[in-house]
């Protein structure tokens, strides 16, 4: 994305006193971390994390209780107890944090700080996906109760690729001794450094002042930040006028783009296929033999053979894999909303929701009917266990995401998964510290 743009202002990232685990009080830093809240596969992944360590961060980001109000009160009580017991403690002075993730040949570095909030109309931070109001409300209630940014969003910007400004500070800092170093069970090593030198903070500030960012991961949390800022009087929002983010320069560290799959709880595969047959010529339907990996490869081929313009989906849940592709053009014209750019109308997520879910399967986009799961094996396993349907999607090309964001056109929610995502639990931002 062109980060100089025409925005009247750029990114303003300020230091904060990071709230971090005290290593001596926990089994290991790796055991208390978690993926972002919306990546945790429930209930299996949740139970696994809860049993990893009594202080795992999942008890704050996904508290378990009978009602939403009880969950949020429980998270606030847990956080207060951990602070009182010294399990979590604030750093002695405000800082920006350089964060590194590494696995094999993959290296990602960025800077974590409190970012001044802005609306999409201001053109500083651009969303590319719609959000679900119920999730925003739940995250907002949790953040109100805890008065804490529990996990950083992932935002990207694009420099000219030279080792200047923020990049120069990051590269210098990464040669120093880190505040923490750990390796999580997914094989990623994580390192974190603090930046407190006024000259280096100014170097970052001056560099980011002309930048524009794309929300790569965390649309619901960004919408939550904006909602909570609006609840505070203008000029008195204080810490609520900022939100915890990780900024990554994709000119230096390109992100990976993956799909987010759907789990249709109340639709068995047999019913899904029968509904497709009831609309003759709607899609081509084929059974794919072989392993999950081979079926995913067949899905990829169905898209790439048409230069990335064909719609294709993989259904699973009955012990087999069913590839559906080549949708009827007349059907798409009738079911996909008009008045949007062609790139948006051609998205797999658009066709899935407009044509398949709304028109053919008649499934409401509500949590009791649809779950959004990032992991391919997990969504298939859950579909087979519960007799439901997994719908596997192919990733959207990054240039399509950027182009739609430039046009201020949001994609259907949960259309993309950028990564690697920051681990949750390495640094939090307690709003009581300002």
Tab-separated table of C-alpha atoms in Angstrom:
chain	number	residue	atom	x	y	z
A	1	UNK	CA	0.000	0.000	0.000
A	2	UNK	CA	1.204	3.496	-0.784
A	3	UNK	CA	1.816	4.895	2.670
A	4	UNK	CA	2.452	8.502	1.803
A	5	UNK	CA	-1.048	8.891	0.349
A	6	UNK	CA	-3.027	12.101	0.627
A	7	UNK	CA	-4.023	11.772	4.278
A	8	UNK	CA	-3.962	14.993	6.258
A	9	UNK	CA	-2.026	13.268	9.007
A	10	UNK	CA	-0.172	10.040	9.539
A	11	UNK	CA	0.421	7.464	12.240
A	12	UNK	CA	1.114	8.619	15.788
A	13	UNK	CA	2.537	5.817	17.934
A	14	UNK	CA	3.290	6.723	21.539
A	15	UNK	CA	5.180	4.875	24.308
A	16	UNK	CA	3.351	3.204	27.188
A	17	UNK	CA	4.264	1.237	30.307
A	18	UNK	CA	3.927	-2.313	29.068
A	19	UNK	CA	2.203	-4.743	31.398
A	20	UNK	CA	4.133	-8.012	31.273
A	21	UNK	CA	4.336	-11.373	33.007
A	22	UNK	CA	6.952	-11.647	35.742
A	23	UNK	CA	8.962	-14.700	34.578
A	24	UNK	CA	9.628	-15.927	38.118
A	25	UNK	CA	5.891	-16.161	38.828
A	26	UNK	CA	4.900	-18.374	35.866
A	27	UNK	CA	5.970	-21.783	34.618
A	28	UNK	CA	7.279	-20.349	31.350
A	29	UNK	CA	6.476	-17.411	29.105
A	30	UNK	CA	5.524	-19.789	26.301
A	31	UNK	CA	2.980	-21.518	28.567
A	32	UNK	CA	1.115	-18.282	29.371
A	33	UNK	CA	0.784	-17.007	25.787
A	34	UNK	CA	-2.060	-17.633	23.380
A	35	UNK	CA	-3.001	-16.958	19.767
A	36	UNK	CA	-5.381	-13.985	19.305
A	37	UNK	CA	-8.826	-14.604	20.813
A	38	UNK	CA	-10.502	-15.257	17.445
A	39	UNK	CA	-7.915	-17.835	16.387
A	40	UNK	CA	-8.358	-20.061	19.443
A	41	UNK	CA	-10.408	-23.084	18.390
A	42	UNK	CA	-13.083	-23.671	20.997
A	43	UNK	CA	-13.499	-25.787	23.018
A	44	UNK	CA	-10.421	-27.917	22.254
A	45	UNK	CA	-7.852	-25.149	21.906
A	46	UNK	CA	-9.327	-23.248	24.845
A	47	UNK	CA	-9.056	-26.230	27.173
A	48	UNK	CA	-5.514	-26.908	25.992
A	49	UNK	CA	-4.428	-23.359	26.781
A	50	UNK	CA	-6.204	-23.277	30.144
A	51	UNK	CA	-4.365	-26.419	31.199
A	52	UNK	CA	-0.971	-25.182	29.942
A	53	UNK	CA	-0.522	-22.834	32.922
A	54	UNK	CA	-2.898	-21.444	35.582
A	55	UNK	CA	-1.911	-17.946	34.457
A	56	UNK	CA	-2.421	-18.427	30.717
A	57	UNK	CA	-3.626	-15.205	29.087
A	58	UNK	CA	-6.643	-17.029	27.648
A	59	UNK	CA	-8.291	-16.578	31.053
A	60	UNK	CA	-8.382	-12.854	30.300
A	61	UNK	CA	-9.156	-12.808	26.569
A	62	UNK	CA	-11.683	-15.701	26.650
A	63	UNK	CA	-13.013	-15.957	30.225
A	64	UNK	CA	-15.522	-18.750	30.825
A	65	UNK	CA	-18.767	-18.134	32.732
A	66	UNK	CA	-22.521	-18.577	32.322
A	67	UNK	CA	-23.297	-15.073	31.054
A	68	UNK	CA	-21.418	-12.366	29.182
A	69	UNK	CA	-21.554	-10.043	32.195
A	70	UNK	CA	-20.129	-12.791	34.410
A	71	UNK	CA	-17.353	-13.469	31.902
A	72	UNK	CA	-16.286	-9.850	31.838
A	73	UNK	CA	-16.431	-9.505	35.652
A	74	UNK	CA	-14.404	-12.688	35.939
A	75	UNK	CA	-11.706	-11.367	33.591
A	76	UNK	CA	-11.522	-8.100	35.541
A	77	UNK	CA	-11.228	-9.990	38.825
A	78	UNK	CA	-8.563	-12.301	37.426
A	79	UNK	CA	-6.523	-9.370	36.116
A	80	UNK	CA	-6.781	-7.550	39.459
A	81	UNK	CA	-5.672	-10.673	41.314
A	82	UNK	CA	-2.690	-11.239	39.019
A	83	UNK	CA	-1.624	-7.616	39.444
A	84	UNK	CA	-1.970	-7.838	43.226
A	85	UNK	CA	-0.035	-11.108	43.356
A	86	UNK	CA	2.727	-9.752	41.114
A	87	UNK	CA	2.089	-12.206	38.295
A	88	UNK	CA	1.783	-9.221	35.952
A	89	UNK	CA	3.707	-5.998	36.516
A	90	UNK	CA	4.139	-2.742	34.563
A	91	UNK	CA	7.510	-1.806	33.151
A	92	UNK	CA	9.227	1.037	35.021
A	93	UNK	CA	8.981	3.622	32.221
A	94	UNK	CA	6.994	4.193	29.022
A	95	UNK	CA	8.451	2.530	25.944
A	96	UNK	CA	7.803	1.395	22.428
A	97	UNK	CA	8.568	-2.290	21.941
A	98	UNK	CA	10.399	-3.961	19.088
A	99	UNK	CA	8.901	-7.408	18.535
A	100	UNK	CA	10.444	-10.243	16.535
A	101	UNK	CA	8.918	-13.535	15.382
A	102	UNK	CA	11.042	-16.172	13.694
A	103	UNK	CA	10.467	-19.706	12.434
A	104	UNK	CA	12.870	-21.259	9.974
A	105	UNK	CA	13.411	-18.805	7.130
A	106	UNK	CA	10.453	-16.650	8.165
A	107	UNK	CA	11.405	-13.475	10.053
A	108	UNK	CA	9.022	-10.712	11.022
A	109	UNK	CA	9.887	-7.606	13.021
A	110	UNK	CA	7.745	-4.646	13.969
A	111	UNK	CA	7.112	-2.091	16.660
A	112	UNK	CA	4.408	-2.219	19.349
A	113	UNK	CA	2.948	0.965	20.791
A	114	UNK	CA	-0.231	2.891	21.599
A	115	UNK	CA	-1.586	4.250	18.310
A	116	UNK	CA	-3.728	7.388	18.117
A	117	UNK	CA	-7.161	6.280	16.910
A	118	UNK	CA	-8.704	7.548	13.681
A	119	UNK	CA	-11.824	6.811	11.672
A	120	UNK	CA	-11.634	5.246	8.207
A	121	UNK	CA	-12.739	8.583	6.724
A	122	UNK	CA	-9.523	10.177	7.962
A	123	UNK	CA	-7.516	7.860	5.705
A	124	UNK	CA	-4.805	7.059	8.268
A	125	UNK	CA	-5.763	3.507	9.266
A	126	UNK	CA	-7.676	1.622	6.570
A	127	UNK	CA	-9.905	-1.372	7.313
A	128	UNK	CA	-10.564	-3.939	4.618
A	129	UNK	CA	-13.244	-6.104	6.265
A	130	UNK	CA	-16.699	-5.592	7.748
A	131	UNK	CA	-17.273	-6.407	11.415
A	132	UNK	CA	-19.993	-8.195	13.392
A	133	UNK	CA	-21.690	-5.884	15.928
A	134	UNK	CA	-22.141	-8.604	18.565
A	135	UNK	CA	-18.405	-9.314	18.634
A	136	UNK	CA	-17.571	-5.608	18.903
A	137	UNK	CA	-20.006	-5.269	21.802
A	138	UNK	CA	-18.495	-8.264	23.594
A	139	UNK	CA	-14.907	-7.007	23.126
A	140	UNK	CA	-15.957	-3.526	24.253
A	141	UNK	CA	-17.586	-4.852	27.425
A	142	UNK	CA	-14.476	-6.903	28.184
A	143	UNK	CA	-12.206	-3.899	27.626
A	144	UNK	CA	-14.406	-1.680	29.796
A	145	UNK	CA	-14.319	-4.211	32.622
A	146	UNK	CA	-10.562	-4.752	32.505
A	147	UNK	CA	-9.538	-1.225	31.401
A	148	UNK	CA	-6.807	-2.985	29.430
A	149	UNK	CA	-5.793	-3.556	25.811
A	150	UNK	CA	-5.200	-7.280	26.202
A	151	UNK	CA	-3.650	-8.010	22.803
A	152	UNK	CA	-2.139	-5.954	19.990
A	153	UNK	CA	-3.760	-5.593	16.585
A	154	UNK	CA	-1.604	-6.321	13.535
A	155	UNK	CA	-1.291	-3.301	11.227
A	156	UNK	CA	0.924	-2.978	8.168
A	157	UNK	CA	2.490	-0.024	6.397
A	158	UNK	CA	4.904	0.157	3.493
A	159	UNK	CA	8.156	2.115	3.443
A	160	UNK	CA	10.530	2.578	0.529
A	161	UNK	CA	12.492	-0.430	1.814
A	162	UNK	CA	15.558	1.480	2.991
A	163	UNK	CA	17.100	1.081	6.442
A	164	UNK	CA	15.999	4.452	7.766
A	165	UNK	CA	13.505	5.760	10.312
A	166	UNK	CA	11.534	3.071	12.137
A	167	UNK	CA	13.351	0.293	10.292
A	168	UNK	CA	16.731	1.644	11.392
A	169	UNK	CA	15.626	1.737	15.031
A	170	UNK	CA	14.235	-1.802	14.790
A	171	UNK	CA	17.440	-3.161	13.240
A	172	UNK	CA	19.658	-1.492	15.848
A	173	UNK	CA	17.447	-2.618	18.717
A	174	UNK	CA	17.417	-6.246	17.542
A	175	UNK	CA	21.179	-6.400	18.126
A	176	UNK	CA	20.705	-5.679	21.822
A	177	UNK	CA	19.800	-8.006	24.680
A	178	UNK	CA	16.021	-8.576	24.646
A	179	UNK	CA	13.615	-8.130	27.539
A	180	UNK	CA	12.270	-11.600	26.885
A	181	UNK	CA	12.848	-14.557	24.594
A	182	UNK	CA	10.658	-17.623	24.282
A	183	UNK	CA	9.557	-20.285	21.796
A	184	UNK	CA	5.899	-21.253	21.563
A	185	UNK	CA	4.612	-24.702	20.661
A	186	UNK	CA	3.902	-23.640	17.081
A	187	UNK	CA	7.673	-23.388	16.563
A	188	UNK	CA	7.872	-19.592	16.520
A	189	UNK	CA	10.543	-17.911	18.588
A	190	UNK	CA	9.574	-14.542	20.050
A	191	UNK	CA	11.808	-11.730	21.272
A	192	UNK	CA	10.848	-8.358	22.719
A	193	UNK	CA	12.930	-5.222	23.341
A	194	UNK	CA	11.996	-1.833	24.823
A	195	UNK	CA	12.861	1.466	23.130
A	196	UNK	CA	13.066	4.367	25.590
A	197	UNK	CA	15.822	6.592	24.162
A	198	UNK	CA	14.249	9.985	23.274
A	199	UNK	CA	16.253	10.260	20.055
A	200	UNK	CA	15.107	6.849	18.830
A	201	UNK	CA	11.503	7.541	19.840
A	202	UNK	CA	11.686	10.782	17.839
A	203	UNK	CA	13.142	8.893	14.874
A	204	UNK	CA	10.154	6.555	14.878
A	205	UNK	CA	7.685	9.403	15.389
A	206	UNK	CA	9.043	11.413	12.461
A	207	UNK	CA	9.071	8.397	10.164
A	208	UNK	CA	5.516	7.255	10.933
A	209	UNK	CA	4.065	10.757	10.693
A	210	UNK	CA	3.778	10.359	6.899
A	211	UNK	CA	2.584	6.756	6.921
A	212	UNK	CA	-0.782	5.151	6.289
A	213	UNK	CA	-1.612	1.693	7.681
A	214	UNK	CA	-3.807	-1.232	6.674
A	215	UNK	CA	-5.501	-3.332	9.354
A	216	UNK	CA	-4.169	-6.810	8.668
A	217	UNK	CA	-5.680	-8.501	11.716
A	218	UNK	CA	-7.955	-7.083	14.384
A	219	UNK	CA	-10.865	-5.290	12.687
A	220	UNK	CA	-13.226	-6.032	15.576
A	221	UNK	CA	-10.737	-4.782	18.158
A	222	UNK	CA	-10.122	-1.596	16.149
A	223	UNK	CA	-13.890	-1.008	15.980
A	224	UNK	CA	-13.940	-1.634	19.740
A	225	UNK	CA	-11.240	0.985	20.293
A	226	UNK	CA	-13.270	3.522	18.314
A	227	UNK	CA	-16.470	2.734	20.202
A	228	UNK	CA	-14.796	3.146	23.591
A	229	UNK	CA	-13.188	6.416	22.508
A	230	UNK	CA	-16.625	7.743	21.568
A	231	UNK	CA	-17.902	6.926	25.062
A	232	UNK	CA	-15.481	9.421	26.587
A	233	UNK	CA	-15.988	13.206	26.250
A	234	UNK	CA	-13.970	14.933	23.513
A	235	UNK	CA	-10.669	16.126	24.885
A	236	UNK	CA	-10.992	13.862	27.916
A	237	UNK	CA	-10.603	10.480	26.268
A	238	UNK	CA	-7.008	10.262	27.483
A	239	UNK	CA	-5.765	6.683	27.226
A	240	UNK	CA	-9.011	5.648	25.476
A	241	UNK	CA	-7.937	7.727	22.466
A	242	UNK	CA	-5.167	5.210	21.760
A	243	UNK	CA	-5.073	1.480	21.100
A	244	UNK	CA	-2.428	-1.231	21.336
A	245	UNK	CA	-1.024	-2.231	17.916
A	246	UNK	CA	1.896	-3.968	16.260
A	247	UNK	CA	3.070	-2.102	13.145
A	248	UNK	CA	4.940	-4.117	10.503
A	249	UNK	CA	6.609	-2.680	7.411
A	250	UNK	CA	5.689	-5.089	4.604
A	251	UNK	CA	8.415	-3.671	2.375
A	252	UNK	CA	10.822	-5.348	4.810
A	253	UNK	CA	8.676	-8.194	6.106
A	254	UNK	CA	5.883	-9.278	3.718
A	255	UNK	CA	2.998	-10.948	5.509
A	256	UNK	CA	1.458	-14.283	4.629
A	257	UNK	CA	-2.203	-14.303	3.593
A	258	UNK	CA	-4.383	-17.292	4.442
A	259	UNK	CA	-8.088	-18.017	4.206
A	260	UNK	CA	-10.540	-18.190	7.099
A	261	UNK	CA	-12.853	-21.182	6.794
A	262	UNK	CA	-16.511	-21.590	7.796
A	263	UNK	CA	-18.088	-24.257	9.984
A	264	UNK	CA	-21.841	-24.567	9.338
A	265	UNK	CA	-23.131	-26.070	12.560
A	266	UNK	CA	-26.653	-27.084	11.554
A	267	UNK	CA	-26.030	-28.163	7.968
A	268	UNK	CA	-24.879	-31.759	7.296
A	269	UNK	CA	-22.875	-32.255	4.115
A	270	UNK	CA	-25.619	-34.405	2.583
A	271	UNK	CA	-28.102	-31.547	2.981
A	272	UNK	CA	-25.623	-29.036	1.585
A	273	UNK	CA	-25.098	-31.157	-1.538
A	274	UNK	CA	-28.838	-31.817	-1.919
A	275	UNK	CA	-29.561	-28.089	-1.819
A	276	UNK	CA	-26.983	-27.501	-4.574
A	277	UNK	CA	-28.610	-30.184	-6.737
A	278	UNK	CA	-32.023	-28.567	-6.185
A	279	UNK	CA	-30.759	-25.554	-8.122
A	280	UNK	CA	-29.711	-27.186	-11.428
A	281	UNK	CA	-26.526	-25.815	-12.929
A	282	UNK	CA	-25.757	-23.619	-9.939
A	283	UNK	CA	-22.233	-25.008	-9.376
A	284	UNK	CA	-20.166	-27.891	-10.644
A	285	UNK	CA	-19.848	-30.474	-7.851
A	286	UNK	CA	-17.082	-33.093	-7.781
A	287	UNK	CA	-15.831	-35.527	-5.151
A	288	UNK	CA	-12.071	-35.265	-4.573
A	289	UNK	CA	-10.260	-38.431	-3.554
A	290	UNK	CA	-7.184	-38.468	-1.352
A	291	UNK	CA	-5.946	-36.682	1.739
A	292	UNK	CA	-6.926	-33.270	3.043
A	293	UNK	CA	-3.690	-31.894	1.600
A	294	UNK	CA	-4.555	-33.248	-1.845
A	295	UNK	CA	-8.079	-31.862	-1.619
A	296	UNK	CA	-6.760	-28.410	-0.671
A	297	UNK	CA	-4.370	-28.623	-3.625
A	298	UNK	CA	-7.353	-29.381	-5.896
A	299	UNK	CA	-9.093	-26.290	-4.503
A	300	UNK	CA	-6.012	-24.201	-5.250
A	301	UNK	CA	-5.799	-25.542	-8.788
A	302	UNK	CA	-9.477	-24.742	-9.406
A	303	UNK	CA	-8.702	-21.102	-8.636
A	304	UNK	CA	-5.235	-20.654	-10.122
A	305	UNK	CA	-6.067	-22.303	-13.445
A	306	UNK	CA	-8.447	-19.404	-13.998
A	307	UNK	CA	-5.826	-16.787	-13.061
A	308	UNK	CA	-7.289	-16.321	-9.621
A	309	UNK	CA	-10.686	-15.204	-10.898
A	310	UNK	CA	-12.739	-18.393	-10.442
A	311	UNK	CA	-14.845	-19.094	-7.371
A	312	UNK	CA	-14.256	-22.473	-5.758
A	313	UNK	CA	-14.980	-24.034	-2.372
A	314	UNK	CA	-14.219	-27.326	-0.668
A	315	UNK	CA	-16.898	-28.997	1.467
A	316	UNK	CA	-15.975	-31.525	4.154
A	317	UNK	CA	-17.544	-33.229	7.140
A	318	UNK	CA	-18.754	-36.595	5.873
A	319	UNK	CA	-15.345	-38.241	5.560
A	320	UNK	CA	-14.983	-37.102	1.952
A	321	UNK	CA	-14.116	-33.873	0.135
A	322	UNK	CA	-16.433	-32.171	-2.349
A	323	UNK	CA	-15.138	-29.456	-4.672
A	324	UNK	CA	-17.731	-26.972	-5.878
A	325	UNK	CA	-16.734	-24.477	-8.526
A	326	UNK	CA	-17.783	-22.859	-11.831
A	327	UNK	CA	-20.833	-20.991	-10.475
A	328	UNK	CA	-23.539	-20.099	-12.960
A	329	UNK	CA	-23.000	-16.520	-14.172
A	330	UNK	CA	-26.720	-15.767	-14.239
A	331	UNK	CA	-27.078	-17.037	-10.662
A	332	UNK	CA	-24.244	-14.753	-9.520
A	333	UNK	CA	-25.792	-11.784	-11.296
A	334	UNK	CA	-29.069	-12.383	-9.423
A	335	UNK	CA	-27.653	-13.054	-5.966
A	336	UNK	CA	-24.499	-10.949	-5.581
A	337	UNK	CA	-25.267	-7.301	-4.701
A	338	UNK	CA	-24.629	-4.802	-7.472
A	339	UNK	CA	-23.112	-1.368	-7.040
A	340	UNK	CA	-19.749	-2.618	-5.781
A	341	UNK	CA	-16.389	-2.933	-7.584
A	342	UNK	CA	-15.988	-6.046	-9.682
A	343	UNK	CA	-13.096	-7.173	-7.471
A	344	UNK	CA	-15.498	-7.253	-4.508
A	345	UNK	CA	-18.273	-9.047	-6.418
A	346	UNK	CA	-15.811	-11.733	-7.508
A	347	UNK	CA	-14.483	-12.525	-4.024
A	348	UNK	CA	-15.018	-16.081	-2.806
A	349	UNK	CA	-16.341	-14.744	0.508
A	350	UNK	CA	-18.851	-12.542	-1.344
A	351	UNK	CA	-20.117	-15.452	-3.440
A	352	UNK	CA	-20.138	-17.776	-0.435
A	353	UNK	CA	-22.297	-15.471	1.674
A	354	UNK	CA	-24.508	-13.962	-1.029
A	355	UNK	CA	-25.090	-16.984	-3.248
A	356	UNK	CA	-24.502	-20.099	-1.147
A	357	UNK	CA	-25.344	-19.120	2.431
A	358	UNK	CA	-28.121	-16.604	1.751
A	359	UNK	CA	-29.708	-17.983	-1.433
A	360	UNK	CA	-29.095	-21.726	-1.663
A	361	UNK	CA	-28.493	-22.896	1.930
A	362	UNK	CA	-30.504	-20.092	3.587
A	363	UNK	CA	-28.230	-19.930	6.626
A	364	UNK	CA	-28.215	-16.789	8.811
A	365	UNK	CA	-24.811	-15.272	9.532
A	366	UNK	CA	-25.135	-15.762	13.290
A	367	UNK	CA	-22.797	-17.502	15.801
A	368	UNK	CA	-25.235	-20.357	16.406
A	369	UNK	CA	-25.138	-21.178	12.704
A	370	UNK	CA	-21.594	-20.276	11.572
A	371	UNK	CA	-18.157	-20.365	13.182
A	372	UNK	CA	-15.049	-18.873	11.577
A	373	UNK	CA	-11.996	-21.093	11.959
A	374	UNK	CA	-8.494	-20.353	10.690
A	375	UNK	CA	-6.969	-23.829	10.908
A	376	UNK	CA	-7.789	-26.183	8.019
A	377	UNK	CA	-7.423	-29.451	9.927
A	378	UNK	CA	-9.396	-28.117	12.894
A	379	UNK	CA	-12.422	-27.046	10.855
A	380	UNK	CA	-12.583	-30.418	9.053
A	381	UNK	CA	-12.167	-32.351	12.311
A	382	UNK	CA	-14.953	-30.388	14.008
A	383	UNK	CA	-17.292	-30.837	11.032
A	384	UNK	CA	-16.733	-34.591	11.037
A	385	UNK	CA	-17.148	-34.822	14.816
A	386	UNK	CA	-20.455	-32.939	14.888
A	387	UNK	CA	-21.966	-33.948	11.556
A	388	UNK	CA	-21.805	-30.427	10.179
A	389	UNK	CA	-20.259	-28.884	7.063
A	390	UNK	CA	-16.837	-27.290	6.756
A	391	UNK	CA	-16.449	-24.831	3.887
A	392	UNK	CA	-12.782	-24.336	2.981
A	393	UNK	CA	-11.787	-21.208	1.056
A	394	UNK	CA	-8.741	-20.247	-0.973
A	395	UNK	CA	-6.735	-17.201	0.211
A	396	UNK	CA	-7.432	-13.798	-1.332
A	397	UNK	CA	-4.470	-12.275	-3.155
A	398	UNK	CA	-2.884	-9.478	-1.132
A	399	UNK	CA	-3.014	-7.002	-4.008
A	400	UNK	CA	-6.807	-7.404	-4.137
A	401	UNK	CA	-7.034	-6.572	-0.425
A	402	UNK	CA	-4.904	-3.462	-0.898
A	403	UNK	CA	-6.813	-2.251	-3.937
A	404	UNK	CA	-10.208	-2.562	-2.237
A	405	UNK	CA	-8.884	-0.788	0.871
A	406	UNK	CA	-7.641	2.057	-1.326
A	407	UNK	CA	-11.160	2.390	-2.706
A	408	UNK	CA	-12.599	2.387	0.846
A	409	UNK	CA	-14.467	-0.814	0.008
A	410	UNK	CA	-14.639	-3.327	2.859
A	411	UNK	CA	-14.567	-7.040	2.157
A	412	UNK	CA	-17.020	-9.494	3.743
A	413	UNK	CA	-16.008	-10.132	7.352
A	414	UNK	CA	-13.456	-12.844	8.002
A	415	UNK	CA	-12.270	-12.840	4.380
A	416	UNK	CA	-8.546	-12.976	5.107
A	417	UNK	CA	-6.049	-14.078	7.717
A	418	UNK	CA	-2.751	-12.205	7.651
A	419	UNK	CA	0.191	-13.562	9.595
A	420	UNK	CA	2.172	-14.401	11.439
A	421	UNK	CA	0.021	-12.860	14.136
A	422	UNK	CA	1.557	-11.507	17.343
A	423	UNK	CA	1.392	-13.832	20.323
A	424	UNK	CA	-1.052	-12.646	22.973
A	425	UNK	CA	0.349	-12.260	26.476
A	426	UNK	CA	3.839	-10.891	25.810
A	427	UNK	CA	2.867	-7.258	26.435
A	428	UNK	CA	-0.452	-5.691	27.510
A	429	UNK	CA	-1.496	-2.057	27.920
A	430	UNK	CA	-3.244	-1.159	31.170
A	431	UNK	CA	-5.231	2.027	30.563
A	432	UNK	CA	-5.005	3.057	34.210
A	433	UNK	CA	-1.323	3.779	33.516
A	434	UNK	CA	-2.285	6.400	30.905
